[in-house]
N, CA, C and O atoms as a DFTB+ gen file, in Angstrom:
540 C
 N C O
     1  1     -26.733      12.656     -10.421
     2  2     -25.526      12.526      -9.288
     3  2     -25.789      11.327      -7.925
     4  3     -25.005      10.672      -7.238
     5  1     -27.007      11.424      -7.957
     6  2     -28.039      11.038      -6.812
     7  2     -27.594       9.423      -7.054
     8  3     -26.914       8.588      -6.457
     9  1     -28.522       9.508      -8.491
    10  2     -28.918       7.929      -9.194
    11  2     -27.463       7.358      -9.449
    12  3     -27.206       6.576      -8.534
    13  1     -26.677       7.430     -10.123
    14  2     -25.182       7.266     -10.184
    15  2     -24.918       6.758      -8.928
    16  3     -24.772       5.536      -8.907
    17  1     -24.830       7.249      -8.033
    18  2     -24.619       6.620      -6.770
    19  2     -25.028       5.867      -5.914
    20  3     -24.364       5.385      -4.996
    21  1     -26.481       5.655      -6.211
    22  2     -27.341       4.648      -5.902
    23  2     -26.929       3.035      -6.708
    24  3     -26.644       1.915      -6.285
    25  1     -27.086       3.653      -8.042
    26  2     -26.220       2.621      -8.866
    27  2     -25.215       1.837      -8.517
    28  3     -25.135       0.643      -8.805
    29  1     -24.384       2.498      -7.863
    30  2     -22.906       1.941      -7.839
    31  2     -23.472       1.222      -6.772
    32  3     -23.763       0.043      -6.975
    33  1     -23.699       1.773      -5.563
    34  2     -24.127       1.046      -4.040
    35  2     -24.952      -0.516      -4.512
    36  3     -24.736      -1.607      -3.984
    37  1     -25.666      -0.310      -5.341
    38  2     -26.633      -1.561      -5.784
    39  2     -25.638      -2.262      -6.333
    40  3     -25.627      -3.403      -5.872
    41  1     -24.830      -2.078      -7.090
    42  2     -23.623      -2.976      -8.055
    43  2     -22.772      -3.619      -6.960
    44  3     -22.299      -4.751      -6.849
    45  1     -22.736      -2.641      -6.266
    46  2     -21.755      -2.766      -5.184
    47  2     -22.081      -4.332      -4.176
    48  3     -21.268      -5.233      -3.976
    49  1     -23.354      -4.263      -3.731
    50  2     -24.310      -4.853      -3.264
    51  2     -24.377      -6.263      -3.732
    52  3     -24.119      -7.252      -3.046
    53  1     -24.806      -6.246      -5.162
    54  2     -24.883      -7.349      -5.663
    55  2     -23.785      -8.378      -5.807
    56  3     -23.915      -9.600      -5.744
    57  1     -22.526      -7.580      -6.041
    58  2     -21.366      -8.388      -6.385
    59  2     -20.932      -8.785      -4.918
    60  3     -20.101      -9.690      -4.838
    61  1     -21.316      -8.313      -3.946
    62  2     -20.861      -8.821      -2.811
    63  2     -22.018     -10.164      -2.077
    64  3     -21.601     -11.155      -1.477
    65  1     -22.912      -9.970      -2.231
    66  2     -23.837     -11.258      -2.311
    67  2     -23.608     -12.287      -3.086
    68  3     -23.980     -13.433      -2.830
    69  1     -23.039     -11.973      -3.992
    70  2     -22.269     -13.009      -5.228
    71  2     -20.819     -13.906      -4.953
    72  3     -20.307     -14.957      -5.337
    73  1     -20.498     -12.700      -3.973
    74  2     -18.975     -13.325      -3.612
    75  2     -18.307     -12.665      -4.844
    76  3     -17.367     -13.408      -5.125
    77  1     -18.326     -12.035      -5.374
    78  2     -17.474     -11.773      -6.578
    79  2     -16.419     -10.634      -6.099
    80  3     -15.492     -10.598      -6.908
    81  1     -16.271      -9.778      -5.143
    82  2     -15.540      -8.892      -4.423
    83  2     -14.485      -9.520      -3.906
    84  3     -14.711     -10.376      -3.050
    85  1     -13.081      -9.236      -4.309
    86  2     -11.999      -9.512      -3.750
    87  2     -11.665      -9.122      -2.853
    88  3     -11.681      -7.892      -2.914
    89  1     -11.258      -9.552      -1.748
    90  2     -10.120      -8.930      -0.414
    91  2      -9.168      -9.000      -0.387
    92  3      -8.711     -10.123      -0.173
    93  1      -7.852      -7.409      -0.663
    94  2      -7.172      -7.742      -0.639
    95  2      -6.474      -7.650       0.436
    96  3      -6.953      -6.836       1.226
    97  1      -5.060      -8.414       0.961
    98  2      -4.892      -8.365       2.218
    99  2      -3.281      -8.417       2.178
   100  3      -2.648      -9.170       1.438
   101  1      -2.750      -7.557       3.033
   102  2      -1.337      -7.062       2.928
   103  2      -0.311      -8.378       3.048
   104  3      -0.627      -9.371       3.703
   105  1       0.621      -8.291       2.521
   106  2       1.640      -9.609       2.800
   107  2       3.081      -8.650       3.014
   108  3       3.700      -8.029       2.149
   109  1       3.317      -8.750       4.215
   110  2       4.317      -8.189       4.855
   111  2       5.286      -8.700       4.569
   112  3       4.867      -9.828       4.309
   113  1       7.122      -8.749       4.289
   114  2       8.321      -9.364       4.045
   115  2       8.137      -9.870       2.375
   116  3       9.201      -9.544       1.846
   117  1       7.604     -10.261       1.748
   118  2       7.618     -10.571       0.563
   119  2       7.450      -9.456      -0.786
   120  3       8.005      -9.723      -1.852
   121  1       6.876      -8.571      -0.667
   122  2       6.310      -7.262      -1.420
   123  2       5.802      -7.679      -2.307
   124  3       5.776      -6.849      -3.215
   125  1       5.171      -8.946      -2.649
   126  2       4.031      -8.966      -3.487
   127  2       3.003      -8.513      -2.491
   128  3       3.139      -8.075      -1.349
   129  1       1.714      -8.782      -3.380
   130  2       0.218      -8.492      -2.991
   131  2      -0.269      -9.766      -2.972
   132  3       0.269     -10.561      -3.742
   133  1      -1.392     -10.252      -2.095
   134  2      -2.096     -11.137      -1.647
   135  2      -3.915     -10.815      -1.759
   136  3      -4.635      -9.926      -1.303
   137  1      -4.105     -11.757      -2.413
   138  2      -6.161     -11.500      -2.880
   139  2      -6.524     -12.992      -2.670
   140  3      -5.855     -14.013      -2.829
   141  1      -7.852     -12.782      -2.246
   142  2      -8.578     -13.726      -1.590
   143  2      -9.693     -13.208      -2.116
   144  3     -10.197     -12.166      -1.696
   145  1     -10.362     -14.195      -3.486
   146  2     -11.758     -14.064      -4.190
   147  2     -12.317     -15.790      -4.868
   148  3     -11.920     -16.587      -5.717
   149  1     -13.257     -15.702      -4.039
   150  2     -13.885     -17.010      -4.563
   151  2     -13.432     -18.089      -3.822
   152  3     -13.488     -19.218      -4.310
   153  1     -13.017     -17.911      -2.776
   154  2     -12.607     -19.206      -2.293
   155  2     -10.863     -19.388      -2.597
   156  3     -10.305     -20.418      -2.218
   157  1     -10.129     -18.355      -3.270
   158  2      -9.080     -18.661      -3.389
   159  2      -7.867     -17.825      -2.755
   160  3      -8.206     -16.664      -2.526
   161  1      -6.718     -18.078      -2.460
   162  2      -5.875     -17.302      -1.657
   163  2      -5.054     -17.146      -3.357
   164  3      -4.919     -18.082      -4.145
   165  1      -4.531     -15.492      -3.619
   166  2      -3.974     -15.547      -5.070
   167  2      -2.368     -14.808      -4.812
   168  3      -2.405     -13.598      -4.589
   169  1      -1.361     -15.289      -4.825
   170  2      -0.198     -14.118      -4.799
   171  2       0.614     -14.881      -6.237
   172  3       0.256     -15.622      -7.152
   173  1       1.886     -14.211      -5.809
   174  2       3.278     -14.651      -6.556
   175  2       4.278     -14.116      -6.323
   176  3       4.516     -12.912      -6.238
   177  1       5.035     -15.129      -6.187
   178  2       6.756     -14.909      -5.997
   179  2       7.871     -15.017      -6.505
   180  3       8.215     -16.117      -6.938
   181  1       8.715     -13.920      -6.583
   182  2       9.904     -13.652      -7.157
   183  2      10.819     -14.894      -7.587
   184  3      12.018     -14.765      -7.835
   185  1      10.024     -16.294      -7.660
   186  2      11.306     -16.865      -7.245
   187  2      10.965     -18.310      -8.522
   188  3       9.910     -18.262      -9.154
   189  1      11.596     -19.058      -8.673
   190  2      11.551     -19.993      -9.883
   191  2      10.341     -21.445      -9.291
   192  3      10.435     -21.973      -8.183
   193  1       9.721     -21.670      -9.924
   194  2       8.550     -22.791      -9.280
   195  2       8.838     -23.876      -8.761
   196  3       8.025     -24.509      -8.088
   197  1      10.335     -24.363      -9.046
   198  2      11.075     -25.904      -8.277
   199  2      11.419     -25.391      -6.605
   200  3      11.651     -26.160      -5.672
   201  1      11.385     -24.174      -6.551
   202  2      12.075     -23.565      -5.357
   203  2      10.468     -23.201      -4.584
   204  3      10.384     -23.218      -3.356
   205  1       9.776     -23.019      -5.083
   206  2       8.388     -22.628      -4.367
   207  2       7.985     -23.866      -3.952
   208  3       7.456     -24.027      -2.852
   209  1       8.170     -24.704      -4.678
   210  2       7.107     -26.014      -4.621
   211  2       7.941     -26.639      -3.642
   212  3       7.167     -27.259      -2.913
   213  1       9.583     -26.865      -3.087
   214  2      10.120     -27.210      -2.409
   215  2       9.664     -26.911      -0.811
   216  3       9.724     -27.672       0.155
   217  1       9.078     -25.210      -0.914
   218  2       9.105     -24.498       0.239
   219  2       7.907     -25.048       0.499
   220  3       7.653     -25.483       1.623
   221  1       6.777     -25.106      -0.801
   222  2       5.114     -25.364      -0.096
   223  2       5.414     -26.648       0.691
   224  3       5.063     -26.668       1.871
   225  1       6.066     -27.795       0.133
   226  2       5.741     -29.206       0.519
   227  2       6.896     -29.440       1.807
   228  3       7.168     -30.584       2.169
   229  1       7.458     -28.379       2.372
   230  2       8.657     -28.157       3.323
   231  2       7.453     -27.962       4.146
   232  3       7.099     -28.991       4.721
   233  1       6.613     -26.756       4.394
   234  2       5.563     -25.420       4.928
   235  2       4.739     -26.594       5.442
   236  3       4.745     -26.892       6.636
   237  1       3.761     -27.511       4.183
   238  2       2.666     -27.880       4.786
   239  2       3.633     -29.007       5.610
   240  3       3.081     -29.058       6.709
   241  1       4.747     -29.903       5.649
   242  2       4.871     -31.017       6.409
   243  2       4.853     -30.167       7.432
   244  3       3.802     -30.300       8.058
   245  1       5.692     -29.189       7.968
   246  2       5.591     -28.478       9.387
   247  2       4.737     -28.144       9.985
   248  3       4.743     -28.009      11.209
   249  1       3.341     -27.832       8.858
   250  2       2.010     -27.529       9.499
   251  2       1.193     -28.854       9.882
   252  3       0.047     -28.830      10.332
   253  1       1.914     -29.968       9.650
   254  2       1.223     -31.114      10.260
   255  2       0.552     -31.774       9.064
   256  3       0.219     -32.918       9.372
   257  1       0.243     -31.473       7.844
   258  2      -0.524     -31.828       7.118
   259  2      -0.327     -33.201       6.601
   260  3       0.824     -33.612       6.454
   261  1      -1.316     -33.930       6.319
   262  2      -1.434     -35.058       6.105
   263  2      -1.623     -35.414       4.279
   264  3      -2.050     -34.667       3.399
   265  1      -1.270     -36.406       4.215
   266  2      -1.402     -37.323       2.419
   267  2      -0.724     -36.232       1.683
   268  3      -1.343     -36.032       0.638
   269  1       0.277     -35.460       1.802
   270  2       0.870     -34.383       1.022
   271  2       0.869     -35.042      -0.426
   272  3       1.092     -36.252      -0.471
   273  1       0.592     -34.220      -1.851
   274  2       1.004     -35.062      -2.932
   275  2       1.698     -34.374      -3.680
   276  3       1.110     -33.296      -3.768
   277  1       3.029     -34.339      -4.559
   278  2       3.031     -33.502      -5.955
   279  2       2.898     -33.940      -7.105
   280  3       3.060     -35.080      -7.539
   281  1       2.436     -32.515      -7.861
   282  2       2.671     -33.169      -9.385
   283  2       2.891     -32.048      -9.869
   284  3       2.488     -30.969      -9.437
   285  1       3.742     -32.314     -11.071
   286  2       4.275     -31.372     -11.800
   287  2       5.822     -31.312     -12.588
   288  3       6.649     -32.223     -12.623
   289  1       5.907     -30.233     -13.072
   290  2       6.970     -30.072     -14.021
   291  2       7.773     -28.876     -13.351
   292  3       7.511     -28.419     -12.239
   293  1       8.809     -28.429     -14.204
   294  2       9.688     -27.378     -13.627
   295  2       8.586     -25.767     -13.950
   296  3       8.654     -24.712     -13.319
   297  1       7.849     -26.029     -14.875
   298  2       7.182     -24.463     -15.047
   299  2       5.569     -24.849     -14.189
   300  3       5.054     -23.750     -13.982
   301  1       4.860     -25.700     -13.775
   302  2       4.037     -25.683     -13.101
   303  2       4.064     -26.722     -12.075
   304  3       5.057     -27.450     -12.048
   305  1       3.192     -26.892     -11.284
   306  2       3.014     -27.841     -10.270
   307  2       1.687     -27.396      -9.486
   308  3       1.212     -26.284      -9.252
   309  1       1.227     -28.844      -9.138
   310  2       0.055     -28.922      -8.022
   311  2       0.278     -29.939      -6.815
   312  3       0.545     -31.140      -6.866
   313  1       0.114     -29.222      -5.868
   314  2       0.479     -30.088      -4.360
   315  2      -1.242     -30.406      -3.686
   316  3      -2.147     -29.743      -4.192
   317  1      -1.468     -31.047      -2.975
   318  2      -2.745     -31.096      -2.408
   319  2      -2.102     -31.831      -1.084
   320  3      -0.971     -32.317      -1.071
   321  1      -3.044     -31.830       0.064
   322  2      -3.064     -32.327       1.268
   323  2      -3.783     -32.322       2.020
   324  3      -4.604     -31.608       1.445
   325  1      -4.369     -32.619       3.242
   326  2      -5.681     -32.627       4.268
   327  2      -5.498     -31.890       5.442
   328  3      -4.729     -32.549       6.142
   329  1      -5.785     -30.956       5.955
   330  2      -5.601     -30.481       7.220
   331  2      -5.939     -31.839       8.078
   332  3      -6.312     -32.995       7.879
   333  1      -5.573     -30.968       9.158
   334  2      -6.207     -31.597      10.409
   335  2      -7.628     -32.147      11.111
   336  3      -8.026     -32.934      11.969
   337  1      -8.159     -31.061      10.023
   338  2      -9.987     -31.364      10.170
   339  2     -10.486     -31.978       8.607
   340  3     -11.583     -31.963       8.049
   341  1      -9.074     -32.544       8.172
   342  2      -9.486     -33.493       7.140
   343  2     -10.054     -32.345       5.837
   344  3     -10.601     -32.928       4.901
   345  1      -9.998     -31.333       5.754
   346  2      -9.973     -30.259       4.681
   347  2      -8.930     -30.355       3.806
   348  3      -7.738     -30.261       4.101
   349  1      -9.698     -30.668       2.022
   350  2      -8.363     -30.856       1.409
   351  2      -7.761     -29.056       0.856
   352  3      -8.464     -28.064       0.665
   353  1      -6.777     -29.149       0.774
   354  2      -5.661     -28.326       0.517
   355  2      -5.126     -28.350      -0.834
   356  3      -4.378     -29.319      -0.962
   357  1      -5.225     -27.666      -1.866
   358  2      -5.327     -27.481      -3.079
   359  2      -4.254     -26.319      -3.600
   360  3      -4.719     -25.207      -3.846
   361  1      -2.621     -26.587      -3.799
   362  2      -2.262     -25.143      -3.918
   363  2      -1.642     -25.704      -5.487
   364  3      -0.919     -26.695      -5.584
   365  1      -2.043     -24.939      -6.551
   366  2      -1.337     -24.654      -7.727
   367  2      -0.367     -23.954      -7.726
   368  3      -0.276     -23.393      -6.633
   369  1       0.427     -23.686      -8.400
   370  2       2.044     -22.928      -8.793
   371  2       2.265     -23.035     -10.593
   372  3       2.457     -24.086     -11.205
   373  1       2.199     -21.990     -11.050
   374  2       2.704     -21.643     -12.618
   375  2       3.356     -20.600     -12.462
   376  3       3.304     -19.859     -11.481
   377  1       4.291     -20.420     -13.824
   378  2       5.362     -19.690     -13.949
   379  2       4.376     -18.833     -15.080
   380  3       3.617     -19.336     -15.909
   381  1       4.615     -17.526     -14.860
   382  2       4.120     -16.339     -16.005
   383  2       5.716     -15.955     -17.046
   384  3       6.048     -15.384     -18.085
   385  1       6.224     -16.626     -16.049
   386  2       8.111     -15.710     -16.732
   387  2       8.578     -16.143     -15.887
   388  3       8.073     -16.488     -14.820
   389  1      10.275     -16.226     -16.450
   390  2      11.342     -16.974     -16.036
   391  2      11.420     -16.451     -14.118
   392  3      10.924     -15.332     -13.979
   393  1      11.798     -16.906     -13.126
   394  2      11.994     -16.856     -12.198
   395  2      10.570     -15.921     -11.477
   396  3      10.665     -15.265     -10.440
   397  1       9.867     -15.998     -11.933
   398  2       8.319     -15.781     -10.870
   399  2       7.641     -16.802     -11.006
   400  3       7.746     -17.601     -11.936
   401  1       6.573     -16.891      -9.708
   402  2       5.662     -18.200      -9.213
   403  2       3.999     -17.564      -8.983
   404  3       3.700     -16.932      -7.970
   405  1       3.499     -17.712      -9.551
   406  2       2.465     -17.046      -9.404
   407  2       1.352     -18.540      -8.473
   408  3       1.281     -19.658      -8.984
   409  1       0.630     -18.189      -7.132
   410  2       0.327     -19.142      -6.089
   411  2      -1.109     -19.051      -5.909
   412  3      -1.708     -17.976      -5.885
   413  1      -1.694     -20.262      -5.775
   414  2      -3.365     -20.188      -5.694
   415  2      -3.556     -21.065      -4.405
   416  3      -3.328     -22.209      -4.798
   417  1      -3.750     -21.096      -3.549
   418  2      -4.536     -21.812      -2.144
   419  2      -5.834     -21.708      -2.441
   420  3      -6.389     -20.713      -2.907
   421  1      -6.450     -23.016      -2.097
   422  2      -7.801     -22.836      -1.944
   423  2      -7.830     -24.272      -1.125
   424  3      -7.037     -25.193      -1.321
   425  1      -9.250     -24.269       0.136
   426  2      -9.404     -25.069       1.440
   427  2     -10.811     -25.525       1.341
   428  3     -11.756     -24.827       1.707
   429  1     -10.912     -26.552       0.907
   430  2     -11.877     -27.145       0.913
   431  2     -13.067     -27.068      -0.798
   432  3     -12.689     -27.048      -1.970
   433  1     -14.315     -27.046      -0.310
   434  2     -14.896     -26.748      -1.421
   435  2     -15.019     -25.360      -1.859
   436  3     -14.869     -25.057      -3.042
   437  1     -15.423     -24.062      -0.480
   438  2     -15.822     -22.672      -0.468
   439  2     -14.371     -21.967      -0.226
   440  3     -14.121     -20.894      -0.776
   441  1     -13.394     -22.638       0.651
   442  2     -12.476     -22.021       0.876
   443  2     -12.401     -21.665       2.077
   444  3     -13.374     -21.943       2.777
   445  1     -11.131     -20.873       2.774
   446  2     -11.029     -20.777       3.875
   447  2      -9.650     -19.615       4.159
   448  3      -8.448     -19.877       4.168
   449  1     -10.141     -18.661       4.313
   450  2      -9.390     -17.137       3.955
   451  2      -8.045     -17.522       5.046
   452  3      -6.861     -17.733       4.780
   453  1      -8.661     -17.513       6.160
   454  2      -7.759     -17.524       7.608
   455  2      -6.726     -18.540       7.106
   456  3      -5.767     -18.020       6.536
   457  1      -6.712     -20.181       7.215
   458  2      -6.405     -20.818       6.802
   459  2      -5.149     -20.548       5.632
   460  3      -3.942     -20.453       5.854
   461  1      -5.722     -20.479       4.591
   462  2      -5.301     -20.502       3.309
   463  2      -3.998     -19.056       3.602
   464  3      -2.893     -19.106       3.062
   465  1      -4.330     -18.132       4.325
   466  2      -3.325     -17.256       4.504
   467  2      -2.414     -17.893       5.340
   468  3      -1.346     -18.018       4.739
   469  1      -2.369     -18.398       6.585
   470  2      -1.494     -19.043       7.093
   471  2      -1.004     -19.628       6.734
   472  3       0.165     -19.696       7.113
   473  1      -1.563     -20.667       5.555
   474  2      -0.184     -21.617       4.882
   475  2       0.652     -20.951       3.752
   476  3       1.703     -21.437       3.335
   477  1       0.067     -19.731       3.264
   478  2       0.751     -18.994       2.609
   479  2       1.990     -18.006       3.464
   480  3       2.891     -17.442       2.844
   481  1       1.897     -17.957       4.397
   482  2       2.372     -16.732       5.319
   483  2       3.873     -17.799       5.186
   484  3       4.917     -17.513       4.599
   485  1       3.463     -19.383       6.125
   486  2       4.682     -20.888       6.151
   487  2       4.904     -20.889       4.939
   488  3       5.328     -22.036       4.794
   489  1       4.928     -20.358       3.806
   490  2       5.525     -20.578       2.379
   491  2       6.351     -19.447       2.357
   492  3       7.570     -19.611       2.297
   493  1       5.976     -18.574       2.389
   494  2       6.579     -17.297       2.547
   495  2       7.626     -17.117       3.432
   496  3       8.441     -16.278       3.049
   497  1       7.865     -17.649       4.513
   498  2       8.798     -18.007       5.836
   499  2       9.727     -18.966       5.609
   500  3      10.883     -19.072       6.019
   501  1       8.927     -19.798       4.750
   502  2      10.379     -20.881       4.360
   503  2      10.903     -20.315       2.947
   504  3      12.045     -20.722       2.736
   505  1      10.469     -19.600       2.049
   506  2      11.348     -19.520       1.003
   507  2      11.874     -18.689       1.925
   508  3      12.724     -19.434       2.413
   509  1      12.007     -17.201       2.770
   510  2      13.112     -16.755       3.513
   511  2      14.342     -17.305       3.858
   512  3      15.515     -17.088       3.554
   513  1      13.477     -18.419       4.898
   514  2      14.988     -19.208       5.577
   515  2      15.685     -20.204       4.377
   516  3      16.775     -20.679       4.696
   517  1      15.373     -20.420       3.572
   518  2      16.144     -21.056       2.098
   519  2      16.718     -19.986       1.419
   520  3      17.532     -20.272       0.541
   521  1      16.389     -18.430       1.709
   522  2      17.238     -17.711       1.328
   523  2      16.968     -16.899      -0.238
   524  3      17.647     -16.096      -0.878
   525  1      15.494     -17.614      -0.499
   526  2      15.111     -17.218      -1.909
   527  2      14.649     -15.866      -1.920
   528  3      14.444     -15.225      -2.951
   529  1      14.423     -15.271      -0.281
   530  2      13.273     -14.309      -0.157
   531  2      14.096     -13.544       0.522
   532  3      15.075     -14.013       1.101
   533  1      13.726     -11.999       0.532
   534  2      14.737     -11.220       2.125
   535  2      13.493     -10.821       3.222
   536  3      12.324     -10.513       2.990
   537  1      13.987     -10.910       4.090
   538  2      12.513     -10.850       5.457
   539  2      12.189      -9.769       5.161
   540  3      11.253      -9.224       5.746
């Protein structure tokens, strides 16, 4: 029993050192879970890709992001922008099925959990304002 516990602790420490353990973050209001792992914040919305794309672009503009570009179609999209600190923001959207959009947010090379979560919250708030999500 003690050997198993020791092995579990060592495995957890190794995973933490490698940056492989996801950090779950609560997501109030949207009803979806949010996870941050390996520099990416990931979640999903029960909203189609075109609506999430438009809300994401609006949220980035409200946050005064620069150099906003949108590339994509009705089933997937990628938005890029620059923060005031000149960090690159990459947001990938794809649809695993009708009326659902997976979202992945990455800031810079290594990620930034707090900035990613702020962007996610602004996108969620914009979807609520537009009537696509319940508050």
